[in-house]
Short mmCIF file of the C-alpha atoms (twelve columns), coordinates in Angstrom:
data_MODEL
# 
_entry.id   MODEL 
# 
loop_
_atom_site.group_PDB 
_atom_site.id 
_atom_site.type_symbol 
_atom_site.label_atom_id 
_atom_site.label_alt_id 
_atom_site.label_comp_id 
_atom_site.label_asym_id 
_atom_site.label_seq_id 
_atom_site.Cartn_x 
_atom_site.Cartn_y 
_atom_site.Cartn_z 
_atom_site.pdbx_PDB_model_num 
ATOM 1   C CA . MET A 1   83.026  94.560  103.708 1 
ATOM 2   C CA . SER A 2   85.299  92.029  105.354 1 
ATOM 3   C CA . THR A 3   89.052  91.819  105.188 1 
ATOM 4   C CA . SER A 4   91.713  89.591  106.678 1 
ATOM 5   C CA . LEU A 5   94.123  90.166  109.518 1 
ATOM 6   C CA . THR A 6   96.954  89.602  107.019 1 
ATOM 7   C CA . ALA A 7   95.618  92.410  104.840 1 
ATOM 8   C CA . LEU A 8   95.196  94.732  107.823 1 
ATOM 9   C CA . ASN A 9   98.752  94.013  108.933 1 
ATOM 10  C CA . SER A 10  100.071 94.993  105.498 1 
ATOM 11  C CA . ASN A 11  97.894  98.102  105.058 1 
ATOM 12  C CA . ASP A 12  99.322  101.597 105.059 1 
ATOM 13  C CA . ARG A 13  98.044  103.909 107.798 1 
ATOM 14  C CA . ASP A 14  95.249  105.452 105.705 1 
ATOM 15  C CA . THR A 15  93.909  102.101 104.474 1 
ATOM 16  C CA . PHE A 16  94.126  100.590 107.967 1 
ATOM 17  C CA . THR A 17  92.273  103.581 109.411 1 
ATOM 18  C CA . ALA A 18  89.647  103.434 106.671 1 
ATOM 19  C CA . ALA A 19  89.059  99.736  107.397 1 
ATOM 20  C CA . LEU A 20  88.885  100.069 111.184 1 
ATOM 21  C CA . GLY A 21  88.073  103.707 111.891 1 
ATOM 22  C CA . HIS A 22  84.399  102.933 112.486 1 
ATOM 23  C CA . LEU A 23  85.063  100.428 115.284 1 
ATOM 24  C CA . PHE A 24  85.043  103.274 117.804 1 
ATOM 25  C CA . GLU A 25  82.049  105.513 117.011 1 
ATOM 26  C CA . HIS A 26  83.103  108.587 115.003 1 
ATOM 27  C CA . SER A 27  86.640  108.216 116.421 1 
ATOM 28  C CA . PRO A 28  89.009  106.966 113.701 1 
ATOM 29  C CA . TRP A 29  91.937  108.267 115.780 1 
ATOM 30  C CA . VAL A 30  91.887  105.011 117.755 1 
ATOM 31  C CA . ALA A 31  92.695  102.936 114.655 1 
ATOM 32  C CA . GLU A 32  95.079  105.540 113.262 1 
ATOM 33  C CA . GLU A 33  97.123  105.641 116.472 1 
ATOM 34  C CA . THR A 34  97.154  101.827 116.735 1 
ATOM 35  C CA . TRP A 35  98.443  101.255 113.184 1 
ATOM 36  C CA . SER A 36  102.120 101.623 114.137 1 
ATOM 37  C CA . ARG A 37  101.921 98.544  116.406 1 
ATOM 38  C CA . ARG A 38  101.389 96.182  113.466 1 
ATOM 39  C CA . PRO A 39  101.671 93.299  112.858 1 
ATOM 40  C CA . PHE A 40  99.018  91.802  115.096 1 
ATOM 41  C CA . ALA A 41  99.177  88.063  115.767 1 
ATOM 42  C CA . SER A 42  95.414  87.665  116.138 1 
ATOM 43  C CA . ALA A 43  92.109  89.488  116.197 1 
ATOM 44  C CA . GLU A 44  92.367  89.437  119.993 1 
ATOM 45  C CA . ALA A 45  95.783  91.096  119.867 1 
ATOM 46  C CA . LEU A 46  94.500  93.762  117.475 1 
ATOM 47  C CA . HIS A 47  91.460  94.412  119.692 1 
ATOM 48  C CA . ALA A 48  93.685  94.644  122.777 1 
ATOM 49  C CA . ALA A 49  95.968  97.141  121.012 1 
ATOM 50  C CA . LEU A 50  93.005  99.269  119.938 1 
ATOM 51  C CA . CYS A 51  91.653  99.252  123.492 1 
ATOM 52  C CA . THR A 52  95.086  100.161 124.864 1 
ATOM 53  C CA . THR A 53  95.114  103.180 122.545 1 
ATOM 54  C CA . MET A 54  91.665  104.218 123.740 1 
ATOM 55  C CA . ARG A 55  92.559  103.709 127.412 1 
ATOM 56  C CA . ALA A 56  95.828  105.651 127.055 1 
ATOM 57  C CA . ALA A 57  94.050  108.702 125.647 1 
ATOM 58  C CA . PRO A 58  93.553  111.686 127.927 1 
ATOM 59  C CA . PRO A 59  90.213  111.744 129.777 1 
ATOM 60  C CA . GLU A 60  88.947  114.597 127.572 1 
ATOM 61  C CA . ARG A 61  89.496  112.504 124.451 1 
ATOM 62  C CA . GLN A 62  87.840  109.499 126.064 1 
ATOM 63  C CA . LEU A 63  84.878  111.691 126.996 1 
ATOM 64  C CA . ALA A 64  84.622  112.890 123.388 1 
ATOM 65  C CA . LEU A 65  84.561  109.239 122.278 1 
ATOM 66  C CA . ILE A 66  81.794  108.434 124.766 1 
ATOM 67  C CA . ARG A 67  79.824  111.487 123.656 1 
ATOM 68  C CA . ALA A 68  80.198  110.433 119.996 1 
ATOM 69  C CA . HIS A 69  77.784  107.569 120.684 1 
ATOM 70  C CA . PRO A 70  74.103  108.141 119.933 1 
ATOM 71  C CA . ASP A 71  71.301  107.798 122.438 1 
ATOM 72  C CA . LEU A 72  69.726  104.372 122.314 1 
ATOM 73  C CA . ALA A 73  66.413  104.687 120.459 1 
ATOM 74  C CA . GLY A 74  67.042  108.426 120.453 1 
ATOM 75  C CA . ARG A 75  66.414  111.294 118.071 1 
ATOM 76  C CA . LEU A 76  69.071  110.209 115.547 1 
ATOM 77  C CA . ALA A 77  67.591  106.711 115.409 1 
ATOM 78  C CA . GLN A 78  64.108  108.138 114.890 1 
ATOM 79  C CA . GLN A 79  65.437  110.345 112.082 1 
ATOM 80  C CA . LYS A 80  67.366  107.402 110.591 1 
ATOM 81  C CA . LYS A 81  70.660  109.291 110.934 1 
ATOM 82  C CA . LEU A 82  72.682  106.656 112.802 1 
ATOM 83  C CA . THR A 83  75.788  105.064 111.348 1 
ATOM 84  C CA . ALA A 84  75.119  101.769 109.572 1 
ATOM 85  C CA . GLU A 85  76.759  99.928  112.473 1 
ATOM 86  C CA . SER A 86  74.666  101.671 115.139 1 
ATOM 87  C CA . THR A 87  71.508  101.081 113.118 1 
ATOM 88  C CA . ARG A 88  72.187  97.320  112.938 1 
ATOM 89  C CA . GLU A 89  73.216  97.143  116.595 1 
ATOM 90  C CA . GLN A 90  70.144  98.954  117.873 1 
ATOM 91  C CA . ALA A 91  67.900  96.833  115.632 1 
ATOM 92  C CA . SER A 92  69.477  93.643  117.002 1 
ATOM 93  C CA . ALA A 93  68.219  94.650  120.458 1 
ATOM 94  C CA . GLY A 94  64.749  95.466  119.123 1 
ATOM 95  C CA . LEU A 95  65.180  99.201  119.560 1 
ATOM 96  C CA . ASP A 96  63.796  99.820  116.089 1 
ATOM 97  C CA . GLN A 97  60.485  98.200  117.071 1 
ATOM 98  C CA . LEU A 98  59.505  100.086 120.219 1 
ATOM 99  C CA . THR A 99  55.958  100.830 121.258 1 
ATOM 100 C CA . ASP A 100 55.129  104.454 122.024 1 
ATOM 101 C CA . ALA A 101 55.343  103.673 125.749 1 
ATOM 102 C CA . GLU A 102 58.761  102.005 125.364 1 
ATOM 103 C CA . LEU A 103 60.047  104.914 123.286 1 
ATOM 104 C CA . ALA A 104 58.861  107.342 125.965 1 
ATOM 105 C CA . ALA A 105 60.623  105.264 128.641 1 
ATOM 106 C CA . PHE A 106 63.879  105.261 126.649 1 
ATOM 107 C CA . THR A 107 63.609  109.004 126.103 1 
ATOM 108 C CA . ARG A 108 63.068  109.641 129.833 1 
ATOM 109 C CA . GLN A 109 65.938  107.364 130.824 1 
ATOM 110 C CA . ASN A 110 68.293  108.820 128.184 1 
ATOM 111 C CA . ASP A 111 67.516  112.374 129.279 1 
ATOM 112 C CA . ALA A 112 67.921  111.632 133.000 1 
ATOM 113 C CA . TYR A 113 71.164  109.731 132.411 1 
ATOM 114 C CA . LYS A 114 72.698  112.494 130.282 1 
ATOM 115 C CA . ALA A 115 71.618  115.137 132.790 1 
ATOM 116 C CA . LYS A 116 73.411  113.258 135.564 1 
ATOM 117 C CA . PHE A 117 76.578  112.119 133.767 1 
ATOM 118 C CA . GLY A 118 77.022  114.525 130.854 1 
ATOM 119 C CA . PHE A 119 77.257  111.761 128.259 1 
ATOM 120 C CA . PRO A 120 74.920  109.184 126.699 1 
ATOM 121 C CA . PHE A 121 74.204  105.793 128.220 1 
ATOM 122 C CA . ILE A 122 76.372  103.198 126.510 1 
ATOM 123 C CA . ILE A 123 75.757  99.478  126.453 1 
ATOM 124 C CA . CYS A 124 76.619  96.862  123.858 1 
ATOM 125 C CA . ALA A 125 73.149  96.591  122.318 1 
ATOM 126 C CA . ARG A 126 74.065  93.438  120.389 1 
ATOM 127 C CA . LEU A 127 74.525  91.610  123.686 1 
ATOM 128 C CA . ASN A 128 71.246  92.836  125.215 1 
ATOM 129 C CA . ALA A 129 67.512  92.977  124.580 1 
ATOM 130 C CA . LYS A 130 65.506  96.179  124.940 1 
ATOM 131 C CA . SER A 131 64.117  95.253  128.369 1 
ATOM 132 C CA . ALA A 132 67.605  94.461  129.700 1 
ATOM 133 C CA . ILE A 133 68.863  97.782  128.329 1 
ATOM 134 C CA . LEU A 134 66.102  99.736  130.077 1 
ATOM 135 C CA . ASP A 135 66.800  97.855  133.315 1 
ATOM 136 C CA . ALA A 136 70.531  98.600  133.003 1 
ATOM 137 C CA . MET A 137 69.825  102.285 132.342 1 
ATOM 138 C CA . GLN A 138 67.854  102.506 135.536 1 
ATOM 139 C CA . ALA A 139 70.313  100.469 137.618 1 
ATOM 140 C CA . ARG A 140 73.429  102.224 136.354 1 
ATOM 141 C CA . SER A 141 71.930  105.683 136.882 1 
ATOM 142 C CA . THR A 142 72.700  105.235 140.595 1 
ATOM 143 C CA . ASN A 143 76.429  104.731 139.947 1 
ATOM 144 C CA . PRO A 144 79.004  107.391 140.785 1 
ATOM 145 C CA . PRO A 145 80.262  109.310 137.721 1 
ATOM 146 C CA . ASP A 146 83.728  107.680 137.725 1 
ATOM 147 C CA . THR A 147 82.197  104.221 137.784 1 
ATOM 148 C CA . GLU A 148 79.867  105.067 134.936 1 
ATOM 149 C CA . PHE A 149 82.691  106.601 132.883 1 
ATOM 150 C CA . ALA A 150 84.701  103.380 133.279 1 
ATOM 151 C CA . THR A 151 81.638  101.258 132.501 1 
ATOM 152 C CA . ALA A 152 81.011  103.240 129.310 1 
ATOM 153 C CA . LEU A 153 84.590  102.600 128.146 1 
ATOM 154 C CA . GLY A 154 84.176  98.896  128.886 1 
ATOM 155 C CA . GLU A 155 80.981  98.770  126.836 1 
ATOM 156 C CA . ILE A 156 82.741  100.598 123.996 1 
ATOM 157 C CA . GLU A 157 85.393  97.873  124.048 1 
ATOM 158 C CA . LYS A 158 82.663  95.214  123.658 1 
ATOM 159 C CA . ILE A 159 81.092  97.143  120.765 1 
ATOM 160 C CA . ALA A 160 84.485  97.536  119.056 1 
ATOM 161 C CA . ARG A 161 85.255  93.824  119.465 1 
ATOM 162 C CA . LEU A 162 82.040  92.785  117.743 1 
ATOM 163 C CA . ARG A 163 82.570  95.350  114.980 1 
ATOM 164 C CA . LEU A 164 86.123  94.057  114.483 1 
ATOM 165 C CA . LEU A 165 84.848  90.491  114.192 1 
ATOM 166 C CA . ASP A 166 82.395  91.759  111.570 1 
ATOM 167 C CA . VAL A 167 85.255  93.329  109.605 1 
ATOM 168 C CA . LEU A 168 87.231  90.098  109.781 1 
ATOM 169 C CA . GLY A 169 84.181  88.059  108.792 1 
ATOM 170 C CA . THR A 170 84.373  86.033  112.011 1 
ATOM 171 C CA . ALA A 171 81.402  87.491  113.891 1 
ATOM 172 C CA . ASN A 172 79.569  84.168  114.055 1 
ATOM 173 C CA . GLN A 173 82.578  82.174  115.233 1 
ATOM 174 C CA . PRO A 174 83.294  81.557  118.919 1 
# 
């Protein structure tokens, strides 16, 4: 369901959070804590404020946000228990149409990544195809933990931006 920036700027905290709480996977606190900075002059300003809230959170809260994301092509996807947004995003990358060999490769990469970093691999699936995602999983697995933590937050910002554009009904505009 789309809404306008004008409507979001006039919403009370609960309505604002209900409209935007899903932008950051299972972490409505980002929208709730950003509400007080209204009004926002543009979608870009709103996105920047949301990202500032996320970045200002303590590392433990950021880690919880990262861990709230599902594995790509993982168990929850196989059981059809992803959020509607994650389901659409993973499908856009072709992750809902994997061969058995591709699924096994994703499972191996997901497991190795989580064992090393303690959180799931995060990439903006809507901006990548399944082969690029697998390549990125392998390449990024050599990163130091701090680099990967920062990269995950950056990818979450990309995901939130696209979800915000969906809410505003501007996802197909430049």
